[in-house]
Short mmCIF file of C-alpha atoms in Angstrom, two decimals:
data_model
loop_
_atom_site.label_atom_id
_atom_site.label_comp_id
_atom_site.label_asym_id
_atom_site.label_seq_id
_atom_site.Cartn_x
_atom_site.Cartn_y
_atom_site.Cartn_z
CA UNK A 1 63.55 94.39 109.15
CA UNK A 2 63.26 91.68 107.01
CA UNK A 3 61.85 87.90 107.71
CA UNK A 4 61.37 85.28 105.56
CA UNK A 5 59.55 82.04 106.37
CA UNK A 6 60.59 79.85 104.08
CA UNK A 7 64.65 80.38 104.94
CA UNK A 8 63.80 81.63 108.34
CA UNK A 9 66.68 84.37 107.83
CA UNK A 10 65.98 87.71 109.62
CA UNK A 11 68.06 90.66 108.35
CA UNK A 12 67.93 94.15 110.36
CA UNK A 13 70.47 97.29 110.65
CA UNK A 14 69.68 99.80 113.24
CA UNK A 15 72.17 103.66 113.52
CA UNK A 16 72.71 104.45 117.06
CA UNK A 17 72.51 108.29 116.71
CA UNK A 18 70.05 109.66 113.38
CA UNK A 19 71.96 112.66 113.91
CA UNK A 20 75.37 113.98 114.08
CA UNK A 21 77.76 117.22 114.12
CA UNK A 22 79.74 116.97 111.01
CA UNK A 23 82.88 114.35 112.19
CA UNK A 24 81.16 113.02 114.91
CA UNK A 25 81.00 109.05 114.70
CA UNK A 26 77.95 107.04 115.11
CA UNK A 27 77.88 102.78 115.25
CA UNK A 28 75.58 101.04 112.54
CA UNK A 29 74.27 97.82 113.89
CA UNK A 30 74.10 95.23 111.34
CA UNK A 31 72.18 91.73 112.57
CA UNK A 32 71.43 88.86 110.85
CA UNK A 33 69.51 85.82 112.13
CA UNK A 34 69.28 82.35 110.23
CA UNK A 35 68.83 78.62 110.76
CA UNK A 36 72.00 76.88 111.11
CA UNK A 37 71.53 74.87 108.26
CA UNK A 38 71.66 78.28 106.36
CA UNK A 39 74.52 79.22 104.59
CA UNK A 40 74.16 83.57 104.72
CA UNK A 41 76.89 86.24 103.09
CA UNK A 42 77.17 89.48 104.70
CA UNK A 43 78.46 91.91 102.21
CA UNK A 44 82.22 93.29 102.32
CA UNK A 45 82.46 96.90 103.51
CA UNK A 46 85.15 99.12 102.00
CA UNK A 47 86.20 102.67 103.53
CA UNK A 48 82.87 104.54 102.41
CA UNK A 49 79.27 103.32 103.11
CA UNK A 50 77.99 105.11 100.46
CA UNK A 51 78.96 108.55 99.39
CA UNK A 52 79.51 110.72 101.67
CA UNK A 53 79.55 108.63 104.58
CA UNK A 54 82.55 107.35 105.44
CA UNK A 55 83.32 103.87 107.29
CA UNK A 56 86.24 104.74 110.61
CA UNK A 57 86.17 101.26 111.64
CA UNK A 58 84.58 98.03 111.55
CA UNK A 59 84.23 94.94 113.55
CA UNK A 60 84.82 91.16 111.97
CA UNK A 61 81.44 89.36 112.40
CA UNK A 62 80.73 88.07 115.51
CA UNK A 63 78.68 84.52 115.19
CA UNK A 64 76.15 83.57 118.15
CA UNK A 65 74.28 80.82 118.83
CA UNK A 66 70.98 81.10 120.30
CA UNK A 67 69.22 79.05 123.01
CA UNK A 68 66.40 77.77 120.03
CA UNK A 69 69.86 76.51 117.68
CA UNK A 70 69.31 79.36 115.94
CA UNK A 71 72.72 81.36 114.61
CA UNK A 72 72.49 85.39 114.76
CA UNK A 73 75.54 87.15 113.07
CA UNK A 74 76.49 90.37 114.27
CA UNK A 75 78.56 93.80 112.85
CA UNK A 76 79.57 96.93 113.75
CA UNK A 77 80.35 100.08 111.52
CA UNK A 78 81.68 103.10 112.94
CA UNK A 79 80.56 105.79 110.46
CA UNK A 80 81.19 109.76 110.26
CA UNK A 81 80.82 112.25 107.67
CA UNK A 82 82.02 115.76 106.84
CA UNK A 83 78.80 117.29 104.20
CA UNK A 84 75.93 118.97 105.93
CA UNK A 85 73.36 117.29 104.73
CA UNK A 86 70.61 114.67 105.11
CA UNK A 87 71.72 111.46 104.09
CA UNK A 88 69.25 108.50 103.25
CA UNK A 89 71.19 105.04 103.85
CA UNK A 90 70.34 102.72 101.15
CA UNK A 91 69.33 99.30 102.30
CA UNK A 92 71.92 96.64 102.90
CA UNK A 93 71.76 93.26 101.00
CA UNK A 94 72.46 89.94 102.90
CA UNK A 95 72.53 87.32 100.08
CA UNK A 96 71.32 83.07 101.16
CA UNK A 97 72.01 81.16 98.20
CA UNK A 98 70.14 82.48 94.92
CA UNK A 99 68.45 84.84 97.44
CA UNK A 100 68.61 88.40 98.40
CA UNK A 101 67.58 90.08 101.79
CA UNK A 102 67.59 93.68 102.29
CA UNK A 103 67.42 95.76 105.33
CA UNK A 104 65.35 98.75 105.92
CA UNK A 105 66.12 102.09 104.57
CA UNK A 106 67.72 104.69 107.34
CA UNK A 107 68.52 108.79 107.62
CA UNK A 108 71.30 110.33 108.72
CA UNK A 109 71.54 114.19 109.33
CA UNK A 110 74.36 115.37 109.64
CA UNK A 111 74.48 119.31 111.16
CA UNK A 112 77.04 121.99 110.30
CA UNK A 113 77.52 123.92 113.75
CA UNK A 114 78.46 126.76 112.73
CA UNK A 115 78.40 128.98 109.49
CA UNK A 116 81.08 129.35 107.21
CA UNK A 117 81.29 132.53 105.05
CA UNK A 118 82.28 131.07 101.91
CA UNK A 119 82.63 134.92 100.05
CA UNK A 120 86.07 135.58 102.19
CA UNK A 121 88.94 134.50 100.72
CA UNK A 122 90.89 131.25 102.83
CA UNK A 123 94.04 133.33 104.76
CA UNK A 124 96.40 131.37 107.48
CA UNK A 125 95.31 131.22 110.95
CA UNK A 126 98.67 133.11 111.80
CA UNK A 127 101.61 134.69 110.71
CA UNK A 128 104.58 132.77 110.77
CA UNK A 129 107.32 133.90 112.81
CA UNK A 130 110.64 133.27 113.33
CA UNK A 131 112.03 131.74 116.93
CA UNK A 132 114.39 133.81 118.51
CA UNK A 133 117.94 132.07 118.70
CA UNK A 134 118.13 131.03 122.05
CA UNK A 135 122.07 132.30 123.04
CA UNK A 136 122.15 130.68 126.63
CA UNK A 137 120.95 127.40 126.00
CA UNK A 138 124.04 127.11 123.58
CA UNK A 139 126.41 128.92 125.51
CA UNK A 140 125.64 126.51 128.69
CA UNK A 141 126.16 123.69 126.06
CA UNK A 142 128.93 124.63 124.53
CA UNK A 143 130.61 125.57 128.59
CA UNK A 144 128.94 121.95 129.76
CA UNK A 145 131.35 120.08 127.04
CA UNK A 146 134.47 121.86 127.84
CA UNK A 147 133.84 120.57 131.07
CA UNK A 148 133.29 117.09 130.21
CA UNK A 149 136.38 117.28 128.05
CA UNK A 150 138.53 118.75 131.09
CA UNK A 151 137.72 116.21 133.56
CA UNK A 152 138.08 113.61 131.20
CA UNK A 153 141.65 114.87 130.53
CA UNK A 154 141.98 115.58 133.98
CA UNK A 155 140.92 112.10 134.84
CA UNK A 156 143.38 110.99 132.79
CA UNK A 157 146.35 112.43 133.70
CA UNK A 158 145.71 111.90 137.27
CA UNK A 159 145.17 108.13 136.50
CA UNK A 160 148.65 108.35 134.94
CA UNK A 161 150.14 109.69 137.79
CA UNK A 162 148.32 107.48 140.53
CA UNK A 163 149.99 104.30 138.43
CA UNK A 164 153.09 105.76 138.47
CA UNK A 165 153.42 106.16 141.80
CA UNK A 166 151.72 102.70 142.15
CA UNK A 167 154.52 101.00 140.37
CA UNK A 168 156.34 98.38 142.50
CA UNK A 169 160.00 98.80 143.25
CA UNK A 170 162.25 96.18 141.21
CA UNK A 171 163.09 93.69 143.85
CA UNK A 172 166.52 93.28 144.36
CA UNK A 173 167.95 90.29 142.79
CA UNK A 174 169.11 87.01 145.27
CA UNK A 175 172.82 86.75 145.07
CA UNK A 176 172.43 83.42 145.40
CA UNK A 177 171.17 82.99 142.55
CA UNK A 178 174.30 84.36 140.57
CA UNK A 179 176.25 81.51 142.03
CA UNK A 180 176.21 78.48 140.78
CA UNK A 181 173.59 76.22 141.85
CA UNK A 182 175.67 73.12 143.57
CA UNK A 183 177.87 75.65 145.21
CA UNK A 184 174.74 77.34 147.57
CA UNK A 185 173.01 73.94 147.92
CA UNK A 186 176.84 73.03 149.26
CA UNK A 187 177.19 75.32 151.22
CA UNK A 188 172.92 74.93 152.67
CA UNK A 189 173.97 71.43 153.16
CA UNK A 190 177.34 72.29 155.05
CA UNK A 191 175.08 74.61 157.54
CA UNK A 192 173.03 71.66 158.09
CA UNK A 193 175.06 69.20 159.10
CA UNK A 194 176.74 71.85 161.12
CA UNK A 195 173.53 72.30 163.07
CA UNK A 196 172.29 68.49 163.16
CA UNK A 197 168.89 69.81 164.81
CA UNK A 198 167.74 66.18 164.21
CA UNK A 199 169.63 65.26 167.50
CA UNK A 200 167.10 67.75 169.56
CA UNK A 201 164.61 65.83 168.33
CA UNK A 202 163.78 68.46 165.59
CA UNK A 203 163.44 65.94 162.92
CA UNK A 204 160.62 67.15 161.08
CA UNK A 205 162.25 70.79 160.55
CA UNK A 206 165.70 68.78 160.06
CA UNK A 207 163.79 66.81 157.02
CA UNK A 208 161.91 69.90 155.63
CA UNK A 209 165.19 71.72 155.24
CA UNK A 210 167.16 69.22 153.96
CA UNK A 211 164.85 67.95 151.02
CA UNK A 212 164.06 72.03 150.33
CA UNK A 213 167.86 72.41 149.65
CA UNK A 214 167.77 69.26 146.64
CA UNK A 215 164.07 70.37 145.13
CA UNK A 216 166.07 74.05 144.92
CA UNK A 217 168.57 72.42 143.59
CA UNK A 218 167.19 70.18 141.37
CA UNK A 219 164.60 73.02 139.91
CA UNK A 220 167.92 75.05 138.90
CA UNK A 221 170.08 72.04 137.80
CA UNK A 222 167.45 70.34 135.96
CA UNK A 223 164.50 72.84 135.17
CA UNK A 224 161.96 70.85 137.35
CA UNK A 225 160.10 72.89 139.37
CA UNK A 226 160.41 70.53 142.49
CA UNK A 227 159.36 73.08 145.10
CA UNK A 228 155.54 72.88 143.21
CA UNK A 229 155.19 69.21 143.47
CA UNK A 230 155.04 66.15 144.77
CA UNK A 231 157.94 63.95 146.04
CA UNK A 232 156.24 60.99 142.69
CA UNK A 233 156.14 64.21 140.28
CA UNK A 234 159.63 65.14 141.15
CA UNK A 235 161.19 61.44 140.34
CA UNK A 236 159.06 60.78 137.82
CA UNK A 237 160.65 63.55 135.82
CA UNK A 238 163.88 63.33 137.41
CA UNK A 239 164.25 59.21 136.22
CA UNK A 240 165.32 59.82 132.70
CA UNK A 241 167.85 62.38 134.11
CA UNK A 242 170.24 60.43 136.70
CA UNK A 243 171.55 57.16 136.42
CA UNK A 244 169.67 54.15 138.17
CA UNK A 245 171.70 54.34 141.26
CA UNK A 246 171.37 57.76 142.13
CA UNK A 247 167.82 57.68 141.31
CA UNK A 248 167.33 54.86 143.76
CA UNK A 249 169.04 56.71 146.50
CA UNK A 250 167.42 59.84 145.63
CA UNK A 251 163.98 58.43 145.95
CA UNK A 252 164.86 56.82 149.27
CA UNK A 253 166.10 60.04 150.80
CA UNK A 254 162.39 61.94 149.38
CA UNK A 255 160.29 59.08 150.73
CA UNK A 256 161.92 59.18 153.97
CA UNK A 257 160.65 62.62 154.33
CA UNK A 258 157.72 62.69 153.03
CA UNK A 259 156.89 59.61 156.26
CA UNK A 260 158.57 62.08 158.79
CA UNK A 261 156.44 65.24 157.48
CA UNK A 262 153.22 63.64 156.52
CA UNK A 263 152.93 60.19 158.73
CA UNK A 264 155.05 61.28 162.30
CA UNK A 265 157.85 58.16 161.36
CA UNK A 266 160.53 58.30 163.18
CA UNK A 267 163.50 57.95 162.19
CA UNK A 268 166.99 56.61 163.40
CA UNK A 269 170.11 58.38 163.71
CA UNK A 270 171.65 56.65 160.77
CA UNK A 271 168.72 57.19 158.51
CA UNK A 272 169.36 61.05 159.00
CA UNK A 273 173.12 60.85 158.42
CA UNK A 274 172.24 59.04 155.36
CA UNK A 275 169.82 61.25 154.29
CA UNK A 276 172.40 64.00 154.75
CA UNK A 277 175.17 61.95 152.54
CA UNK A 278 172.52 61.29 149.84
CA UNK A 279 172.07 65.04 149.83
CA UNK A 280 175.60 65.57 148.99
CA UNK A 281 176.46 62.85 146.76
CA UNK A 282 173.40 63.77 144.73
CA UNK A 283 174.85 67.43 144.14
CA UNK A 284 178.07 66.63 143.81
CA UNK A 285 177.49 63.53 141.60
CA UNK A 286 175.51 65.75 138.69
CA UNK A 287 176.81 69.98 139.39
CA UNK A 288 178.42 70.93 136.73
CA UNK A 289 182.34 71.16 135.84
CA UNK A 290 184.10 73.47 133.67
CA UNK A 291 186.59 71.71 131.16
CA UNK A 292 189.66 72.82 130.14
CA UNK A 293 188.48 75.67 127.79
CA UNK A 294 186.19 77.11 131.32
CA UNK A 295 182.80 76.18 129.44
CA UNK A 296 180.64 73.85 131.00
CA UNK A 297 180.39 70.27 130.56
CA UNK A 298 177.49 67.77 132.36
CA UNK A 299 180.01 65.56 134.09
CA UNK A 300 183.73 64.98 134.05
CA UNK A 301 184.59 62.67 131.24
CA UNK A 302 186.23 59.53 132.50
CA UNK A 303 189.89 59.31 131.24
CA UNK A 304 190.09 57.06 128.28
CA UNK A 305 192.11 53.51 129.26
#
């Protein structure tokens, strides 16, 4: 240990075991101890303390203040060696400025264990040998992928045949709707006024199926998809399609029943015979005709005066 009075720096290095079997690891304590207005470099430790002792691992330096404002600075070194021998550890140098501080001088003996017999020549521990191949462990490989392989295929063939037999029936096409459009909402509309189930006081149902005939109509006539929407929807697309009259007439006959279904109004006998006749002059006024050659034409053309 080291002390100087005039820097107050105290430099000491203490080994925690003196000695060691050869590869065994010991810690070297390295402390210095200065004022804090000292500026102190510890030296830079590579991978060998000196030779033949080798450095496993070291610490960064831990910095402590003490209780008198003192500052102690502390490192570890884990060291080892593989030479029999008795080592002398040089003294360590702390440098403070121009000045140099040097710990005290250790020993390290390291002990062989055993002895070695250095006249016989150096021969392998053991002969290598060659592992047996190991037949079963492939075979139950090689059997454990075919059987992958067949349940896949098996999986998939019986998928195949599950949707198969999953596959719907083709529904069976509505005659009606290989007739002509105003001739089955004619002859809906000639059913309903055959009925008249208003007059039982059914005027709801008589309503429902009387506007259901025209949206049908109307989505095959026009391409407007009246059975999805709403009574506004329906004229609103419908308006640049009629003429003004039938338009007017046609949104009469929708609002009427839209009141009876949706707000309980209810209505007079007339209002549901002209509900009906609004029904049929709106089919009749825009089905379509066939002209003199059988195709089909949007409206008769009026005869020329």
């Amino acid at each position: 240990m080291i002390y100087n009075l005039l820097l107050a720096i105290v430099v000491s290095a203490s080994i925690d075991s003196t000695t060691l079997m050869i590869g065994d690891q010991t810690d070297l304590h390295l402390q210095v101890t200065h004022d804090a207005t000292e500026q102190v470099t510890l030296p830079v430790f590579g991978e060998q303390l000196q030779d033949g002792i080798e450095i496993v691992d070291k610490t960064i330096v831990d910095t402590l203040t003490l209780p008198d404002g003192r500052v102690q600075l502390n490192q570890y070194l884990t060291l080892t060696s593989f030479k029999d021998s008795l080592f002398a550890i040089e003294p360590i140098a702390v440098a403070s400025g121009e000045d140099t501080f040097w710990t005290d001088p250790m020993a390290l003996n390291i002990v062989q264990p055993f002895e070695v017999d250095t006249t016989l020549a150096i021969t392998d521990i053991k002969d290598i040998e060659k592992a047996p191949i190991w037949w079963w462990g492939i075979i139950r490989w090689v059997l454990l992928g075919l059987l992958i392989a067949g349940l896949c295929v098996g999986g998939y063939y019986l998928w195949r045949w599950l949707e198969s037999k999953r596959k719907p029936a083709e529904e069976p096409v509505d005659p009606d709707l290989l007739r002509p459009a105003d001739e089955v909402a004619l002859e809906k509309l000639d059913e309903i006024k055959a009925q008249k189930i208003w007059k039982d006081g059914k005027v709801k149902e008589y309503q429902t199926e009387l506007t259901d005939v025209v949206r049908e109509y109307i989505g095959r006539r026009f391409e407007v998809h009246s059975t999805e929407k709403t009574s506004d929807e329906t004229l609103h697309e419908m308006k640049p399609l009629i003429e003004k009259d039938l338009y007017t007439r046609l949104s009469k006959m929708l609002q009427l029943a839209d009141l009876v279904k949706f707000a309980k109004w209810h209505t007079t006998p007339d209002e549901n015979e002209q509900a009906l006749t609004t029904a049929y002059d709106f089919v009749n006024e825009t089905k379509l005709v066939n002209d003199e050659n059988g195709e089909n034409g949007e409206k008769e053309e009026e005869e020329e005066v």
